[in-house]
CSV table of C-alpha atoms in Angstrom, one decimal:
chain,number,residue,atom,x,y,z
G,154,MET,CA,7.2,-20.2,-2.1
G,155,LEU,CA,5.8,-23.7,-3.1
G,156,GLY,CA,7.1,-26.2,-1.4
G,157,PHE,CA,9.0,-29.0,-4.3
G,158,MET,CA,6.0,-31.9,-3.7
G,159,ASP,CA,3.6,-29.2,-3.8
G,160,TYR,CA,4.6,-28.2,-7.0
G,161,VAL,CA,5.6,-31.9,-8.7
G,162,GLN,CA,2.1,-32.8,-7.7
G,163,HIS,CA,0.1,-29.7,-9.2
G,164,ALA,CA,2.4,-30.6,-12.2
G,165,PHE,CA,0.4,-33.5,-12.2
G,166,TYR,CA,-2.5,-32.4,-12.4
G,167,GLU,CA,-1.9,-30.2,-15.3
G,168,ARG,CA,-0.4,-33.2,-17.2
G,169,SER,CA,-3.8,-34.9,-16.4
G,170,HIS,CA,-6.2,-31.9,-17.3
G,171,TRP,CA,-7.5,-31.7,-14.0
G,172,ASP,CA,-8.5,-28.3,-13.1
G,173,HIS,CA,-7.2,-27.4,-9.3
G,174,ASP,CA,-8.8,-24.2,-9.3
G,175,ASN,CA,-12.1,-24.7,-9.8
G,176,SER,CA,-13.8,-26.0,-6.0
G,177,TYR,CA,-14.9,-24.8,-3.7
G,178,GLY,CA,-11.8,-25.2,-1.6
G,179,THR,CA,-10.2,-23.0,-3.9
G,180,LEU,CA,-12.6,-20.5,-4.2
G,181,THR,CA,-10.3,-17.9,-1.7
G,182,THR,CA,-6.6,-18.8,-3.1
G,183,THR,CA,-5.6,-15.6,-4.1
G,184,ALA,CA,-6.4,-13.6,-0.4
G,185,GLN,CA,-4.7,-16.6,1.1
G,186,ALA,CA,-1.7,-15.7,-0.6
G,187,LEU,CA,-1.1,-11.9,-0.2
G,188,LEU,CA,-2.3,-12.5,3.8
G,189,ASP,CA,-2.0,-15.8,5.3
G,190,PHE,CA,1.8,-16.2,3.8
G,191,GLU,CA,3.9,-17.6,6.5
G,192,THR,CA,6.6,-15.6,7.6
G,193,PRO,CA,9.7,-18.8,8.1
G,194,ARG,CA,11.6,-19.5,11.6
G,195,GLY,CA,14.0,-21.4,12.4
G,196,LEU,CA,17.3,-23.0,10.6
G,197,ARG,CA,15.8,-25.3,7.2
G,198,LEU,CA,17.5,-27.2,5.1
G,199,ASN,CA,15.7,-28.8,1.6
G,200,VAL,CA,17.2,-30.6,-0.4
G,201,SER,CA,15.2,-32.4,-3.8
G,202,SER,CA,15.3,-33.7,-7.1
G,203,LEU,CA,12.7,-34.8,-9.8
G,204,SER,CA,15.8,-37.8,-10.5
G,205,ALA,CA,13.3,-39.7,-13.1
G,206,PRO,CA,9.8,-38.3,-14.6
G,207,ASN,CA,8.4,-41.0,-13.1
G,208,PHE,CA,10.1,-40.4,-9.6
G,209,ALA,CA,10.6,-37.1,-6.9
G,210,THR,CA,12.9,-37.6,-3.4
G,211,SER,CA,13.4,-34.6,-1.1
G,212,TYR,CA,15.2,-34.7,2.0
G,213,THR,CA,14.4,-32.1,5.0
G,214,LEU,CA,16.9,-30.8,7.7
G,215,GLY,CA,16.3,-28.9,10.8
G,216,SER,CA,17.0,-26.4,13.6
G,217,VAL,CA,14.3,-25.1,15.8
G,218,GLY,CA,15.5,-25.7,19.1
G,219,VAL,CA,16.3,-29.9,18.3
G,220,VAL,CA,17.6,-30.9,15.3
G,221,ASP,CA,14.9,-32.5,13.1
G,222,GLY,CA,13.9,-33.8,9.6
G,223,SER,CA,12.5,-35.5,7.1
G,224,LEU,CA,12.6,-37.6,3.8
G,225,SER,CA,10.1,-37.7,0.6
G,226,PHE,CA,9.1,-40.0,-2.1
G,227,LEU,CA,7.0,-39.3,-4.4
G,228,TYR,CA,5.5,-41.9,-7.4
G,229,SER,CA,3.5,-40.8,-10.2
G,230,SER,CA,2.1,-42.7,-13.1
G,231,LEU,CA,2.2,-39.8,-15.5
G,232,ALA,CA,5.8,-38.9,-17.0
G,233,LEU,CA,6.7,-35.3,-15.8
G,234,ASN,CA,8.9,-33.0,-18.1
G,235,THR,CA,8.2,-29.8,-15.8
G,236,PRO,CA,11.8,-27.8,-15.2
G,237,SER,CA,12.6,-29.2,-12.2
G,238,LYS,CA,16.2,-27.3,-11.9
G,239,SER,CA,16.3,-23.7,-9.3
G,240,SER,CA,17.4,-22.0,-12.5
G,241,GLU,CA,15.1,-23.2,-15.2
G,242,ILE,CA,12.3,-23.2,-12.8
G,243,ASN,CA,10.0,-20.1,-13.6
G,244,LEU,CA,9.1,-17.8,-10.1
G,245,HIS,CA,5.3,-17.2,-11.0
G,246,HIS,CA,4.7,-21.0,-11.0
G,247,VAL,CA,5.7,-21.4,-7.3
G,248,ILE,CA,5.2,-18.4,-6.0
G,249,ARG,CA,2.1,-18.0,-5.4
G,250,GLY,CA,0.2,-14.0,-5.2
G,251,TYR,CA,-2.3,-13.5,-7.3
G,252,ARG,CA,-4.4,-15.9,-8.9
G,253,GLN,CA,-5.6,-15.2,-12.5
G,254,LEU,CA,-8.9,-17.2,-13.8
G,255,ARG,CA,-8.5,-19.6,-16.2
G,256,GLU,CA,-11.5,-19.9,-18.7
G,257,LEU,CA,-13.4,-23.1,-18.2
G,258,ARG,CA,-12.4,-26.0,-19.7
G,259,ARG,CA,-14.5,-28.8,-21.8
G,260,PRO,CA,-13.4,-32.3,-19.5
G,261,ASP,CA,-12.3,-35.1,-22.1
G,262,GLU,CA,-14.8,-37.8,-23.4
G,263,PRO,CA,-14.5,-40.6,-21.4
G,264,TRP,CA,-13.6,-42.5,-24.9
G,265,TRP,CA,-10.2,-40.1,-25.5
G,266,TRP,CA,-8.3,-41.8,-22.5
G,267,GLU,CA,-8.8,-45.1,-23.6
G,268,GLN,CA,-6.4,-47.0,-25.2
G,269,TRP,CA,-6.4,-50.0,-27.7
G,270,GLN,CA,-4.1,-53.1,-28.3
G,271,GLY,CA,-4.3,-56.4,-30.4
G,272,GLY,CA,-8.8,-56.2,-29.2
G,273,LYS,CA,-8.3,-54.9,-25.6
G,274,ARG,CA,-7.8,-52.3,-23.8
G,275,THR,CA,-5.0,-51.1,-22.0
G,276,ASP,CA,-4.8,-48.2,-20.5
G,277,ARG,CA,-4.4,-47.3,-16.4
G,278,LYS,CA,-5.8,-45.0,-14.2
G,279,ASP,CA,-2.9,-41.4,-13.7
G,280,THR,CA,-1.9,-42.2,-10.5
G,281,LEU,CA,0.2,-40.5,-7.5
G,282,LEU,CA,1.6,-41.4,-4.6
G,283,TYR,CA,2.9,-39.6,-1.6
G,284,GLY,CA,5.3,-40.4,1.0
G,285,ARG,CA,7.1,-38.0,4.4
G,286,LEU,CA,8.6,-39.9,7.0
G,287,PHE,CA,9.2,-37.2,10.0
G,288,LEU,CA,12.6,-37.9,11.5
G,289,PRO,CA,13.3,-38.3,15.4
G,290,ASN,CA,9.8,-38.8,15.8
G,291,SER,CA,8.6,-41.2,13.3
G,292,THR,CA,5.8,-39.5,12.1
G,293,LEU,CA,4.1,-40.8,9.0
G,294,GLU,CA,2.3,-39.2,6.3
G,295,ALA,CA,1.1,-40.6,2.6
G,296,LEU,CA,-1.2,-38.9,0.0
G,297,TYR,CA,-2.9,-42.0,-2.6
G,298,LEU,CA,-3.9,-39.8,-5.1
G,299,ARG,CA,-6.0,-41.2,-8.1
G,300,ARG,CA,-7.6,-40.0,-11.3
G,301,LEU,CA,-10.8,-41.9,-12.1
G,302,THR,CA,-12.6,-40.5,-14.7
G,303,PRO,CA,-11.8,-36.9,-16.4
G,304,THR,CA,-14.5,-35.7,-14.0
G,305,ARG,CA,-13.3,-37.2,-11.5
G,306,GLN,CA,-10.6,-37.6,-8.8
G,307,LEU,CA,-10.1,-39.6,-5.8
G,308,ARG,CA,-7.7,-38.4,-2.9
G,309,ILE,CA,-6.4,-40.4,0.4
G,310,SER,CA,-4.2,-38.4,2.6
G,311,CYS,CA,-3.1,-40.6,6.5
G,312,VAL,CA,-1.3,-39.7,9.0
G,313,SER,CA,0.6,-42.0,12.1
G,314,ASP,CA,1.0,-40.3,14.4
G,315,SER,CA,1.1,-42.3,18.4
G,316,THR,CA,0.1,-39.2,19.6
G,317,LEU,CA,-2.8,-38.8,17.4
G,318,ASN,CA,-6.1,-41.3,18.7
G,319,ASN,CA,-5.7,-45.0,17.3
G,320,GLY,CA,-2.5,-44.0,16.6
G,321,GLY,CA,-3.7,-42.1,13.4
G,322,THR,CA,-6.5,-40.5,10.6
G,323,ILE,CA,-7.6,-41.1,7.8
G,324,LEU,CA,-8.6,-38.0,5.3
G,325,ALA,CA,-10.5,-39.0,1.8
G,326,LEU,CA,-12.0,-36.5,-0.7
G,327,LEU,CA,-14.2,-37.6,-3.5
G,328,GLN,CA,-14.2,-34.8,-5.9
G,329,ASN,CA,-16.3,-34.6,-9.5
G,330,ASP,CA,-15.5,-31.8,-12.0
G,331,TYR,CA,-17.4,-31.1,-14.9
G,332,GLY,CA,-16.6,-27.1,-15.9
G,333,LYS,CA,-19.8,-25.5,-15.2
G,334,TYR,CA,-20.1,-26.7,-11.5
G,335,SER,CA,-17.7,-29.4,-9.0
G,336,THR,CA,-18.6,-31.4,-5.9
G,337,GLU,CA,-17.4,-33.1,-3.5
G,338,TYR,CA,-17.2,-35.8,-0.8
G,339,LEU,CA,-15.3,-36.1,2.1
G,340,TYR,CA,-14.4,-38.2,5.3
G,341,SER,CA,-12.2,-39.1,7.5
G,342,THR,CA,-12.0,-41.4,10.8
G,343,ASP,CA,-11.1,-38.5,13.4
G,344,SER,CA,-14.9,-38.2,15.6
G,345,ALA,CA,-16.4,-39.7,12.2
G,346,LEU,CA,-16.4,-36.8,10.4
G,347,LEU,CA,-18.7,-36.4,7.1
G,348,GLY,CA,-18.9,-33.4,4.9
G,349,VAL,CA,-20.1,-32.6,1.4
G,350,ARG,CA,-19.4,-29.4,-0.6
G,351,GLY,CA,-20.0,-27.4,-4.3
G,352,LEU,CA,-19.2,-25.0,-6.0
G,353,TYR,CA,-21.7,-23.7,-9.2
G,354,ASN,CA,-20.0,-21.4,-12.2
G,355,PHE,CA,-22.5,-18.9,-13.8
G,356,GLY,CA,-22.6,-18.3,-17.7
G,357,PRO,CA,-22.3,-20.5,-20.7
G,358,ASP,CA,-21.1,-24.1,-19.6
G,359,PRO,CA,-18.0,-25.3,-20.8
G,360,ARG,CA,-19.4,-29.4,-21.7
G,361,THR,CA,-22.2,-27.3,-24.8
G,362,SER,CA,-20.5,-23.7,-25.3
G,363,PRO,CA,-16.9,-23.3,-26.3
G,364,SER,CA,-14.8,-20.4,-24.8
G,365,VAL,CA,-13.8,-18.1,-27.4
G,366,SER,CA,-12.1,-14.9,-26.9
G,367,ALA,CA,-12.8,-10.9,-28.4
G,368,SER,CA,-10.6,-11.8,-31.8
G,369,THR,CA,-13.0,-15.0,-32.2
G,370,VAL,CA,-14.6,-14.5,-35.3
G,371,ALA,CA,-16.4,-17.0,-37.5
G,372,SER,CA,-15.1,-17.8,-41.6
G,373,GLU,CA,-18.8,-15.7,-42.1
G,374,GLY,CA,-17.5,-13.0,-40.1
G,375,SER,CA,-20.0,-13.3,-37.9
G,376,VAL,CA,-19.1,-13.6,-34.1
G,377,LEU,CA,-19.2,-16.9,-32.9
G,378,ALA,CA,-20.2,-16.0,-29.2
G,379,GLU,CA,-20.5,-12.7,-26.4
G,380,PRO,CA,-17.2,-13.3,-24.9
G,381,GLN,CA,-16.8,-13.8,-21.6
G,382,TYR,CA,-14.9,-10.9,-19.5
G,383,GLY,CA,-15.5,-12.4,-16.1
G,384,ARG,CA,-17.2,-15.0,-14.0
G,385,PHE,CA,-19.8,-15.0,-11.4
G,386,SER,CA,-19.1,-18.3,-8.4
G,387,ALA,CA,-21.1,-19.7,-5.9
G,388,GLY,CA,-20.3,-21.9,-3.2
G,389,ALA,CA,-21.4,-23.6,0.3
G,390,GLU,CA,-20.4,-26.9,2.1
G,391,LEU,CA,-21.9,-28.9,5.6
G,392,TYR,CA,-19.7,-30.8,7.4
G,393,TYR,CA,-21.1,-33.3,10.3
G,394,GLY,CA,-18.7,-35.3,13.5
G,395,ALA,CA,-21.1,-38.8,13.6
G,396,LEU,CA,-18.7,-39.0,16.8
G,397,ASN,CA,-19.2,-35.1,18.0
G,398,LYS,CA,-22.8,-35.3,17.4
G,399,SER,CA,-21.9,-31.1,15.6
G,400,GLY,CA,-20.8,-30.0,13.0
G,401,GLY,CA,-21.1,-27.3,10.6
G,402,VAL,CA,-22.3,-24.9,7.4
G,403,SER,CA,-20.6,-22.3,5.2
G,404,THR,CA,-21.1,-20.8,1.5
G,405,ALA,CA,-19.2,-18.6,0.2
G,406,ILE,CA,-19.6,-16.1,-3.2
G,407,ARG,CA,-16.9,-14.7,-5.7
G,408,PHE,CA,-16.2,-13.0,-9.2
G,409,ALA,CA,-13.0,-12.9,-10.8
G,410,THR,CA,-12.5,-11.1,-14.0
G,411,LEU,CA,-10.8,-13.5,-16.8
G,412,PRO,CA,-7.7,-12.8,-20.0
G,413,GLN,CA,-10.2,-11.1,-21.8
G,414,HIS,CA,-11.0,-8.2,-18.8
G,415,THR,CA,-8.9,-4.9,-20.4
G,416,GLY,CA,-8.9,-3.0,-17.1
G,417,PHE,CA,-7.3,-4.7,-13.6
G,418,PRO,CA,-7.8,-7.9,-13.1
G,419,TYR,CA,-9.6,-8.3,-9.8
G,420,THR,CA,-11.4,-10.6,-8.1
G,421,MET,CA,-13.1,-10.0,-4.7
G,422,THR,CA,-15.3,-13.1,-2.2
G,423,LEU,CA,-17.5,-12.6,0.2
G,424,THR,CA,-17.7,-15.8,2.6
G,425,LEU,CA,-20.7,-16.6,5.8
G,426,ASN,CA,-20.2,-19.1,8.2
G,427,PRO,CA,-23.5,-18.6,10.1
G,428,LEU,CA,-23.6,-21.2,12.5
G,429,MET,CA,-20.8,-18.8,14.3
G,430,GLY,CA,-21.8,-16.0,12.9
G,431,ASN,CA,-18.6,-15.0,10.5
G,432,LEU,CA,-18.6,-12.7,7.4
G,433,SER,CA,-15.3,-12.4,5.3
G,434,SER,CA,-14.9,-9.7,2.7
G,435,THR,CA,-11.9,-9.6,0.5
G,436,PHE,CA,-11.1,-7.6,-2.4
G,437,ALA,CA,-7.5,-8.1,-4.2
G,438,VAL,CA,-6.4,-5.6,-7.5
G,439,LYS,CA,-3.7,-6.4,-9.6
G,440,ALA,CA,-2.6,-3.3,-10.1
G,441,GLY,CA,0.1,-3.4,-12.7
G,442,PRO,CA,2.4,-5.7,-13.9
G,443,GLN,CA,5.0,-5.7,-11.3
G,444,LEU,CA,2.5,-5.2,-7.7
G,445,SER,CA,-0.8,-6.5,-6.3
G,446,LEU,CA,-2.9,-4.9,-3.7
G,447,CYS,CA,-5.5,-7.1,-1.4
G,448,SER,CA,-7.5,-6.0,1.6
G,449,ARG,CA,-9.2,-8.4,3.9
G,450,PHE,CA,-12.6,-7.6,6.9
G,451,ASP,CA,-13.6,-9.8,8.8
G,452,PHE,CA,-17.2,-9.6,11.2
G,453,ASN,CA,-18.8,-11.2,13.5
G,454,VAL,CA,-22.9,-10.5,14.0
G,455,TYR,CA,-22.5,-12.1,17.3
G,456,SER,CA,-19.8,-9.8,19.4
G,457,TYR,CA,-19.5,-7.3,16.3
G,458,GLU,CA,-15.9,-7.8,16.8
G,459,SER,CA,-14.1,-7.2,13.9
G,460,ASP,CA,-10.5,-7.4,11.8
G,461,LEU,CA,-8.9,-5.6,8.5
G,462,GLN,CA,-6.1,-6.7,7.1
G,463,LEU,CA,-4.3,-5.5,4.1
G,464,GLY,CA,-1.3,-6.7,1.9
G,465,LEU,CA,0.9,-6.9,-1.4
G,466,GLU,CA,2.9,-8.7,-3.1
G,467,LEU,CA,5.9,-6.9,-5.5
G,468,TRP,CA,8.2,-8.0,-7.6
G,469,ARG,CA,11.5,-6.8,-8.5
G,470,LEU,CA,12.8,-6.4,-11.9
G,471,ARG,CA,16.0,-5.8,-12.4
G,472,SER,CA,16.7,-2.3,-14.2
G,473,THR,CA,18.9,-2.6,-17.7
G,474,SER,CA,21.9,-1.1,-17.6
G,475,LEU,CA,22.9,1.2,-20.6
G,476,GLU,CA,25.2,-0.5,-21.9
G,477,THR,CA,23.6,-3.2,-22.5
G,478,ALA,CA,21.1,-1.2,-23.7
G,479,TRP,CA,23.0,0.4,-26.7
G,480,ALA,CA,24.3,-2.7,-27.5
G,481,GLU,CA,21.4,-5.0,-27.4
G,482,LYS,CA,20.7,-1.3,-30.8
G,483,LEU,CA,23.5,-2.6,-32.6
G,484,LEU,CA,22.5,-5.8,-33.4
G,485,ARG,CA,21.2,-6.9,-36.6
G,486,GLU,CA,17.7,-7.6,-37.3
G,487,GLY,CA,18.6,-11.4,-38.8
G,488,TRP,CA,20.4,-12.3,-35.5
G,489,LYS,CA,18.9,-14.4,-33.4
G,490,ARG,CA,18.7,-13.2,-29.8
G,491,ARG,CA,18.5,-15.6,-27.3
G,492,LYS,CA,14.9,-16.5,-26.3
G,493,ALA,CA,14.4,-15.1,-22.5
G,494,ARG,CA,13.3,-16.6,-19.4
G,495,ALA,CA,9.6,-15.3,-18.0
G,496,ASP,CA,11.6,-14.3,-14.8
G,497,GLU,CA,15.0,-14.1,-15.9
G,498,ASP,CA,15.3,-9.9,-14.6
G,499,VAL,CA,13.4,-10.8,-11.4
G,500,ILE,CA,15.3,-9.4,-8.4
G,501,GLY,CA,13.1,-10.6,-5.3
G,502,ILE,CA,9.4,-11.4,-4.4
G,503,LEU,CA,8.3,-8.9,-1.3
G,504,LYS,CA,4.6,-9.5,0.5
G,505,ALA,CA,3.2,-7.6,3.3
G,506,ARG,CA,0.7,-7.8,5.7
G,507,VAL,CA,-0.8,-5.0,7.7
G,508,ASP,CA,-3.7,-5.6,10.4
G,509,GLN,CA,-5.7,-3.4,12.8
G,510,ASN,CA,-3.9,-4.5,15.7
G,511,TRP,CA,-0.5,-3.2,13.8
G,512,LYS,CA,1.0,-7.1,13.4
G,513,ILE,CA,3.2,-6.7,10.2
G,514,GLY,CA,4.2,-9.9,8.5
G,515,LEU,CA,7.4,-9.6,5.1
G,516,LEU,CA,7.9,-11.7,2.8
G,517,TRP,CA,11.0,-11.5,1.2
G,518,GLU,CA,11.4,-14.8,-2.0
G,519,GLY,CA,13.6,-14.9,-5.5
G,520,ARG,CA,16.3,-16.3,-7.5
G,521,ILE,CA,20.6,-16.0,-6.7
G,522,LYS,CA,22.3,-18.2,-9.3
G,523,GLU,CA,21.5,-21.5,-8.5
G,524,LEU,CA,19.4,-21.1,-5.2
G,525,LEU,CA,15.3,-20.0,-4.4
G,526,PHE,CA,15.7,-18.1,-0.6
G,527,SER,CA,13.1,-16.9,1.6
G,528,ALA,CA,13.1,-15.0,4.2
G,529,GLY,CA,10.3,-13.4,6.6
G,530,ALA,CA,9.9,-11.6,9.8
G,531,GLY,CA,7.0,-10.8,11.9
G,532,PHE,CA,6.8,-8.0,13.7
G,533,ASP,CA,4.2,-6.5,16.7
G,534,LEU,CA,4.6,-2.8,16.8
G,535,LYS,CA,2.2,-2.4,20.6
G,536,ARG,CA,4.7,-4.8,21.7
G,537,ARG,CA,8.3,-3.5,20.4
G,538,ASP,CA,10.2,-6.3,21.9
G,539,LYS,CA,8.6,-8.8,20.6
G,540,VAL,CA,10.1,-9.4,17.4
G,541,LEU,CA,9.2,-12.6,16.1
G,542,GLY,CA,10.6,-15.2,13.2
G,543,ALA,CA,13.0,-14.1,11.1
G,544,ARG,CA,14.5,-17.3,8.6
G,545,ILE,CA,16.2,-17.0,5.4
G,546,LYS,CA,15.5,-20.3,3.4
G,547,THR,CA,17.7,-21.3,0.0
G,548,ARG,CA,17.0,-23.6,-2.6
G,549,GLY,CA,19.8,-25.6,-3.9
G,550,ASP,CA,19.8,-27.5,-7.6
G,551,LYS,CA,16.8,-28.6,-6.9
G,552,LEU,CA,14.0,-26.8,-5.9
G,553,SER,CA,12.5,-28.2,-2.7
G,554,THR,CA,10.4,-28.2,0.0
G,555,PRO,CA,7.9,-30.2,2.3
G,556,GLY,CA,4.2,-30.0,2.7
G,557,ILE,CA,2.1,-32.2,0.0
G,558,LEU,CA,-0.2,-32.7,2.5
G,559,GLN,CA,-1.2,-29.3,3.8
G,560,LEU,CA,-4.6,-28.6,3.1
G,561,SER,CA,-7.1,-25.1,2.2
G,562,GLN,CA,-8.6,-23.6,5.3
G,563,SER,CA,-11.9,-24.5,4.3
G,564,GLU,CA,-10.5,-28.5,4.2
G,565,ALA,CA,-9.4,-27.6,8.2
G,566,LYS,CA,-12.8,-28.2,9.3
G,567,PHE,CA,-12.9,-31.8,7.4
G,568,ALA,CA,-9.1,-33.1,9.1
G,569,SER,CA,-7.6,-33.8,11.9
G,570,PRO,CA,-4.7,-31.5,13.7
G,571,ARG,CA,-2.0,-33.6,12.7
G,572,ILE,CA,-2.8,-33.8,8.9
G,573,LEU,CA,-2.8,-29.9,9.0
G,574,LEU,CA,0.5,-29.6,10.0
G,575,GLY,CA,2.1,-30.6,6.5
G,576,ASN,CA,4.2,-28.3,6.5
G,577,ASP,CA,7.3,-28.5,9.2
G,578,ILE,CA,6.1,-26.0,13.5
G,579,LEU,CA,8.3,-24.2,13.9
G,580,VAL,CA,8.9,-22.0,16.4
G,581,PRO,CA,10.7,-18.0,16.2
G,582,GLY,CA,14.6,-18.3,15.0
G,583,ALA,CA,16.4,-17.8,12.0
G,584,SER,CA,16.8,-20.3,9.4
G,585,PHE,CA,18.6,-21.0,6.4
G,586,TYR,CA,17.4,-23.3,3.5
G,587,LEU,CA,20.2,-24.8,1.7
G,588,PRO,CA,19.4,-27.1,-0.5
């Protein structure tokens, strides 16, 4: 389940018109959500609140062998009027599963952002600040996010920890999104790491051609443009560590259907790391309104080792009782019915995965009245005496969970090990999350 601070950060992206999916780092997001979900362990309590449209707080208390916790604060210069109560949040926004790509959005014109008063410009750059303090080890994480232009964004994340070299590390990321393509430039103080990566989308350029659906017709009766039913994207990344004099490169392609596609939505990706000889292919399909399936095959051309993983996501809905069904039929047509939420009938969401070594992961998430909960377990059928991690976490009146600094797998190559631990380090056990 998406953490509360991540949830607020995505609301900032939406509010500032930033397409988070148009990036090389999110090329395999669907497969990661269906196959790489974490099975929670330990006991953990979270309390979070969007106390004002510009401020959010989160508190965590856990017991995984020892008692620990964290304090988190977030400030946004943009007013974020997004639902924050557990009973009001749409579960589709916090539970990551199959990601349906949207049409590429035309970037805002620079003059759209201008605000004038008395002959002087009064507009300011949209900014997000985030800080998190871990107790009792006094580790500090921070994030600075700033929209420089309608097509450019600066992201700086840092960690202060006495166990790291030089007492901490800083990761700077400059992102450019032009719709048709996107570029990113990275620098990390850990090993003086430099990196660049980019993504190119084949097809119409949203800056010059408006997006249309199959039903978009000109006033004369002719179709304005051919609707796009799918999108083919290709990208690559290159990074080099100046201190350890080592580098790496990877490339990937993706084809995904768009909302105009009339059949089952599906996504295919192929990733290649030529230096390490790793080849990875994924295929994900939304087989039904509540069912998603995914498979991934990894192969190394040097060692001839391979790995196969299968996963699914199933949304369980509450069946309509016979008493409710006949009562609804008696309602008059003129009576206004209460508008139901998109996820009001959801009982829970089941995620499951299995690999060729018969290692199984299960995750059950959902909502019970005012609580959001998540429970998971992992099993190794080849070692039946070893059962890993079972945790239940519930989040009360305000949604919560830490982890805004957690990076994607692609971003992991550029960050220090501590930055990647934006989410809590967990050991086998049982846990409960209460807000």
